[in-house]
Short mmCIF file of C-alpha atoms in Angstrom, two decimals:
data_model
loop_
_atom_site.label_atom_id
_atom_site.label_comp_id
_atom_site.label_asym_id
_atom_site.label_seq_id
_atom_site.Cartn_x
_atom_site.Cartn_y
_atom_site.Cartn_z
CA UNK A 1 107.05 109.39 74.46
CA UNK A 2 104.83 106.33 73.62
CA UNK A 3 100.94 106.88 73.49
CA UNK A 4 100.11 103.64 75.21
CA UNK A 5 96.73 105.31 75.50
CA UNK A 6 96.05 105.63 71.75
CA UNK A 7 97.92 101.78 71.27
CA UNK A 8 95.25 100.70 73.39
CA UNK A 9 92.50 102.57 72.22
CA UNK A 10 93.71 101.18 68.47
CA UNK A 11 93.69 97.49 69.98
CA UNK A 12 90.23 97.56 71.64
CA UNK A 13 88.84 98.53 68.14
CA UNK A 14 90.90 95.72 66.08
CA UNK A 15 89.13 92.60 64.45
CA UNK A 16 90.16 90.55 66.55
CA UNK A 17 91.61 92.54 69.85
CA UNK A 18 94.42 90.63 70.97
CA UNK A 19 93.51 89.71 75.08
CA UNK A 20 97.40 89.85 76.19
CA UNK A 21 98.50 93.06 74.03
CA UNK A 22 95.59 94.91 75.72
CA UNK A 23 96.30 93.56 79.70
CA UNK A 24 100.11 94.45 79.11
CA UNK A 25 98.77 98.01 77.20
CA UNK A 26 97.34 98.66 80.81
CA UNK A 27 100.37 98.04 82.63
CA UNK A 28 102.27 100.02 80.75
CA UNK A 29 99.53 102.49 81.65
CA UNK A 30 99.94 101.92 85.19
CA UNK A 31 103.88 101.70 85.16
CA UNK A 32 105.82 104.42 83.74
CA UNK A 33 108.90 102.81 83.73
CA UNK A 34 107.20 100.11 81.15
CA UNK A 35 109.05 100.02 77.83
CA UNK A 36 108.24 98.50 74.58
CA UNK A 37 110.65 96.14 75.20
CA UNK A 38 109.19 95.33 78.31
CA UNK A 39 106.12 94.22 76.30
CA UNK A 40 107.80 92.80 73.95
CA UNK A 41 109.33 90.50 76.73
CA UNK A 42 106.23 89.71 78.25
CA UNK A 43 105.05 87.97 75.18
CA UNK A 44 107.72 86.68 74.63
CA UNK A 45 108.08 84.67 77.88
CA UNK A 46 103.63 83.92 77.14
CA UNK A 47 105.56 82.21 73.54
CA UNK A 48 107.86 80.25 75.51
CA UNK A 49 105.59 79.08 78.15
CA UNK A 50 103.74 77.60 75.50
CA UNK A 51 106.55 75.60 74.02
CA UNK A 52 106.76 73.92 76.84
CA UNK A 53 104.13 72.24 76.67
CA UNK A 54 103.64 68.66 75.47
CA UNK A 55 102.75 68.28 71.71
CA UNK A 56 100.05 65.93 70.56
CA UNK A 57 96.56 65.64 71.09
CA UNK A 58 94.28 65.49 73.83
CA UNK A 59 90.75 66.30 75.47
CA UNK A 60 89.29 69.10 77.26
CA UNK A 61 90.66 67.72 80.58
CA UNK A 62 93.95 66.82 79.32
CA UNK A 63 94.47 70.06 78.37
CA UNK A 64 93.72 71.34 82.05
CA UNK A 65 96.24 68.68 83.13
CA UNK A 66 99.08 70.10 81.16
CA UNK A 67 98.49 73.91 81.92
CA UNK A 68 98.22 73.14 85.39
CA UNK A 69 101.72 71.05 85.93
CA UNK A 70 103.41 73.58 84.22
CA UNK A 71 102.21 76.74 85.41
CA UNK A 72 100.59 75.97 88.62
CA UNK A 73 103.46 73.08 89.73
CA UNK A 74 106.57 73.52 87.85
CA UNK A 75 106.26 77.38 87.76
CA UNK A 76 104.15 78.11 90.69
CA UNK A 77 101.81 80.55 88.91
CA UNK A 78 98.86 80.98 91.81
CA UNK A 79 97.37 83.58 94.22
CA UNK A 80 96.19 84.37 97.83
CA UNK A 81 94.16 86.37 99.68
CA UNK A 82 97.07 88.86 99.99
CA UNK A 83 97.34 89.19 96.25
CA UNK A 84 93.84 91.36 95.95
CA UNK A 85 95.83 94.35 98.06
CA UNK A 86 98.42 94.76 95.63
CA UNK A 87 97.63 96.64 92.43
CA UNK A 88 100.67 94.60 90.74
CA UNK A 89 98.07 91.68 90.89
CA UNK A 90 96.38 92.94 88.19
CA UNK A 91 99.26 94.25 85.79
CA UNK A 92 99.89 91.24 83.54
CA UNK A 93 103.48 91.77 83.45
CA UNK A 94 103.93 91.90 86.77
CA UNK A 95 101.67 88.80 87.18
CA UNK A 96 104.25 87.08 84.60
CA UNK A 97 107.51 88.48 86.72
CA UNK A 98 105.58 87.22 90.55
CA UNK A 99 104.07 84.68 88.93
CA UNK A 100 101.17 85.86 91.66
CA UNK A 101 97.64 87.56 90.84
CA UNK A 102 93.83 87.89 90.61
CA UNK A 103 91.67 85.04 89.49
CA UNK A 104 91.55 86.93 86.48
CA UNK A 105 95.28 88.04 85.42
CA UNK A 106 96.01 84.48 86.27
CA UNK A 107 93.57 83.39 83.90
CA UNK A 108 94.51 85.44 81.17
CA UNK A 109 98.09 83.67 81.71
CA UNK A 110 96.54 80.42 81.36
CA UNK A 111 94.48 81.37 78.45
CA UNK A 112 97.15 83.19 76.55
CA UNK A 113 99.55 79.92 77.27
CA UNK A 114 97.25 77.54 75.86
CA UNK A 115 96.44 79.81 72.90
CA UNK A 116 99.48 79.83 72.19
CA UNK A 117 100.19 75.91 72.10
CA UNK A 118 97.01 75.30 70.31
CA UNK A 119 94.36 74.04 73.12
CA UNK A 120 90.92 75.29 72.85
CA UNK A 121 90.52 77.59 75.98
CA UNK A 122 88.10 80.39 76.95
CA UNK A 123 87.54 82.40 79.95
CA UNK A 124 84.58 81.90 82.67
CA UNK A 125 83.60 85.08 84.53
CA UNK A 126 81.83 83.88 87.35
CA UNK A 127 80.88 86.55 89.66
CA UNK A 128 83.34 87.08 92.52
CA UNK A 129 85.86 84.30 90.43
CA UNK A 130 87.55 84.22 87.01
CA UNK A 131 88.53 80.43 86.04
CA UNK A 132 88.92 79.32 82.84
CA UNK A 133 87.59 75.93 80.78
CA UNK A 134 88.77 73.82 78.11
CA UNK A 135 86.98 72.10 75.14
CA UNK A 136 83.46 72.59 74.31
CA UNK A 137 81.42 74.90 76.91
CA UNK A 138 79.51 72.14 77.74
CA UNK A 139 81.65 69.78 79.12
CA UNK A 140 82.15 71.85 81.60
CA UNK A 141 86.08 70.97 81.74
CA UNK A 142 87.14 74.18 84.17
CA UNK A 143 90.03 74.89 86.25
CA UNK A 144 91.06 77.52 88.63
CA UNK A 145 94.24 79.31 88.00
CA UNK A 146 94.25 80.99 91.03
CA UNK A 147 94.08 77.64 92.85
CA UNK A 148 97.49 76.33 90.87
CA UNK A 149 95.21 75.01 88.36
CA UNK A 150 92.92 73.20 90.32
CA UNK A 151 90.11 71.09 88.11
CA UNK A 152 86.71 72.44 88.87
CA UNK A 153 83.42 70.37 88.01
CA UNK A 154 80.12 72.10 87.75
CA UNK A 155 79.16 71.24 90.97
CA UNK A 156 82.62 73.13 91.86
CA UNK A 157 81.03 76.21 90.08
CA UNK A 158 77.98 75.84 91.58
CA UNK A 159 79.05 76.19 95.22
CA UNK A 160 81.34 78.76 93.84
CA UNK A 161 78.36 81.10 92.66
CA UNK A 162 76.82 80.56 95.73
CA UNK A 163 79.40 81.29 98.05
CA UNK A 164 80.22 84.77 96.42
CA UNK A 165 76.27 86.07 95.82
CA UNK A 166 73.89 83.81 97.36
CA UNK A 167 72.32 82.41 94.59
CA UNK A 168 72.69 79.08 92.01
CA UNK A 169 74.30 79.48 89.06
CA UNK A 170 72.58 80.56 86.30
CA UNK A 171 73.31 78.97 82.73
CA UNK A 172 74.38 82.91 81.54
CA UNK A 173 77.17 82.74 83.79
CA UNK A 174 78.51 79.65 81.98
CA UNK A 175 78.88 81.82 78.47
CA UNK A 176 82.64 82.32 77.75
CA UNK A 177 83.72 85.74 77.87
CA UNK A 178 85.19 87.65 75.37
CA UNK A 179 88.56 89.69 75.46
CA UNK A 180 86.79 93.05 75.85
CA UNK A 181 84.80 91.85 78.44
CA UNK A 182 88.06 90.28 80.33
CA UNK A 183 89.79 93.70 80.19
CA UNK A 184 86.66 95.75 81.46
CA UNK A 185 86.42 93.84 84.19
CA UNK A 186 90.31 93.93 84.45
CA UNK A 187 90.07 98.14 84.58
CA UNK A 188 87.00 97.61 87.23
CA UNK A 189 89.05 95.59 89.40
CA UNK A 190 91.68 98.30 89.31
CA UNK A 191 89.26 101.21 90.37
CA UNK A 192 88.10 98.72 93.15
CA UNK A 193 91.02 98.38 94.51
CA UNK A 194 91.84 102.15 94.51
CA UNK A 195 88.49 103.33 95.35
CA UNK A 196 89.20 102.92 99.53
CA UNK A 197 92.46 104.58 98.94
CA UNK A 198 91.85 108.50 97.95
CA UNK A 199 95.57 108.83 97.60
CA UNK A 200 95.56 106.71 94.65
CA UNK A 201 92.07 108.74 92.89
CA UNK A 202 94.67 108.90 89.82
CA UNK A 203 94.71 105.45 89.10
CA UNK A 204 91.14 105.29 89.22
CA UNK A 205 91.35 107.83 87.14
CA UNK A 206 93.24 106.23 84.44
CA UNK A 207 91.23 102.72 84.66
CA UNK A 208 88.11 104.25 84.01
CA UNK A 209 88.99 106.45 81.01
CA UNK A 210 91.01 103.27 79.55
CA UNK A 211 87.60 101.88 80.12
CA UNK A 212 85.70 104.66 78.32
CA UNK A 213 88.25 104.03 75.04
CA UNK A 214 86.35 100.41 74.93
CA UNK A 215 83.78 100.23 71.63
CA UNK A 216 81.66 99.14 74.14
CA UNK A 217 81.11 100.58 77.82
CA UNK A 218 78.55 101.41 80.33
CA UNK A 219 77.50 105.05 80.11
CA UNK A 220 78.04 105.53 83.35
CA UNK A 221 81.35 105.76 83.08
CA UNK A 222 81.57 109.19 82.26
CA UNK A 223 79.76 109.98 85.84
CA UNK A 224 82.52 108.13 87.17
CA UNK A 225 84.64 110.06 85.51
CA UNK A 226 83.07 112.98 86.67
CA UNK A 227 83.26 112.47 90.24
CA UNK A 228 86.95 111.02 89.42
CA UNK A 229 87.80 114.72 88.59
CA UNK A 230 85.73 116.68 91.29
CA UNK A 231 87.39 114.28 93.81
CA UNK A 232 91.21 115.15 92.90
CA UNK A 233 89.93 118.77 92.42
CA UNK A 234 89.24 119.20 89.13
CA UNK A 235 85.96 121.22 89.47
CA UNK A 236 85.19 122.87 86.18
CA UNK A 237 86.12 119.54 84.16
CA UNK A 238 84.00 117.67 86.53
CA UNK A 239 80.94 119.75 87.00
CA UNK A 240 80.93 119.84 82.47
CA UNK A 241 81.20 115.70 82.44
CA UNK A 242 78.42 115.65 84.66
CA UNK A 243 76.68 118.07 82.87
CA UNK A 244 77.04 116.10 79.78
CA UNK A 245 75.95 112.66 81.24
CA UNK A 246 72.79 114.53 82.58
CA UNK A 247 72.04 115.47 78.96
CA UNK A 248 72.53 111.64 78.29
CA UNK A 249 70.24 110.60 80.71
CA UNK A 250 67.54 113.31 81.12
CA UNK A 251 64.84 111.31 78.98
CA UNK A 252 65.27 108.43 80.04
CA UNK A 253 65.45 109.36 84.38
CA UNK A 254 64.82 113.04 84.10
CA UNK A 255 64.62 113.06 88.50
CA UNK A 256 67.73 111.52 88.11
CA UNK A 257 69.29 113.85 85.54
CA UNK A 258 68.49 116.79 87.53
CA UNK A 259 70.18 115.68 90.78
CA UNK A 260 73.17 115.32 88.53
CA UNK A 261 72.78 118.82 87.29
CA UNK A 262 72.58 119.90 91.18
CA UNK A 263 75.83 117.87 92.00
CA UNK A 264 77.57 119.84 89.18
CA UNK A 265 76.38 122.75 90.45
CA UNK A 266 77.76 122.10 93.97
CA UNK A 267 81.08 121.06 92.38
CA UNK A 268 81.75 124.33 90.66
CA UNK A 269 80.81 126.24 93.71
CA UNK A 270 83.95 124.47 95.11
CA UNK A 271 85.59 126.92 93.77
CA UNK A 272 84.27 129.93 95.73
#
């Protein structure tokens, strides 16, 4: 049986982790009917995607142009408000097969695409909306994949900031974001979605320990964890992972590290 766990463990920790191996490394995590193959398909249809697109130089905006009459118009790559209930919206070969999805997965399709045919492309994680951008950073030449490939100005991201938390952009936001950070908040989209639905506690389950095999990850992770396990009745694993993150923390918020220590406690006596 293929460790898609370890594959994706040994792909976080590459050079240079590749963003479309890792997204497809999680839906074979999520699918257990996913076969190499499968994968192997995937990318393949990302390579021929790419080839057709036109050949020859252009700008930043061009660029956007291109990806968006192909995938958005003559392949009808886009989402809606019905995509965020389905966890297929964030499995990238799923996304590839609907040619529906988050913001995010459908970014990662137009990133990967463009990669592919040579354009320089980077992803935006706005908060509440992934888009990506083409060209320098500062030009500003962004597009929103979920929209069909709709060109976004700055004023675009602007209103876009502050319709999803209230406040202006700040110039942080605007820094592209790397693959690791793409699939982390991939794997935190997929515990969002499963966190309302206690019948699927295993796929949160599953997101955030893929999440824990990242070089880099917040710490508090392993509460998550923790609770992950307590929750689907795991009690003695659960109680010693928040045992262990109490450890972690104790100098740092000692109050805080003791009402950890008092949770575990009431998880084990569960068990009475």
């Amino acid at each position: 049986m293929t460790d898609w766990r370890q594959q994706f463990a040994e792909e976080a920790r590459a050079e240079r982790p590749d963003l479309a191996r890792l997204c497809l490394l999680i839906g074979a995590v999520a699918d257990g009917s996913v076969t190499e193959p499968d994968l192997d398909a995937a990318e393949i249809e990302l390579d021929r995607l790419a080839g057709e697109l036109p050949y020859g130089g252009r700008d930043a905006a061009d660029w956007g142009t291109a990806l968006a009459r192909l995938l958005g118009e003559r392949y009808g790559f886009h989402g809606t408000q019905a995509d965020y209930l389905r966890l297929e919206s964030s499995l990238l070969h799923e996304v590839l097969r609907r040619r529906r999805g988050l913001p995010i997965l459908l970014s990662v399709v137009w990133m990967e695409v463009a990669r592919r045919a040579g354009a320089p492309v980077y992803g935006l994680g706005l908060p509440g909306h992934f888009v990506v951008g083409f060209g320098d950073p500062a030009e500003q030449a962004l597009a929103d994949p979920f929209a069909g490939g709709r060109a976004m100005t700055g004023m675009d991201a602007e209103l876009l900031v502050a319709g999803a938390t209230g406040e202006p952009l700040e110039p942080s936001m605007l820094r592209p974001a790397g693959p690791l950070e793409i699939v982390l908040r991939i794997l935190n989209n997929i515990r969002a979605w499963a966190s309302p639905r206690p019948e699927r506690s295993g796929v949160a389950l599953w997101a955030v320990e893929l999440a824990l095999l990242l070089p880099s990850h917040p710490a508090r992770l392993r509460y998550d964890r923790a609770e992950l396990l307590v929750q689907r009745g795991d009690f003695l694993a659960g109680a010693a992972e928040m045992e262990a993150y109490a450890s972690v923390v104790a100098a740092v918020e000692p109050s805080a590290a003791a009402t950890i220590r008092n949770r575990a406690q009431a998880a084990r006596a569960l068990l009475n």
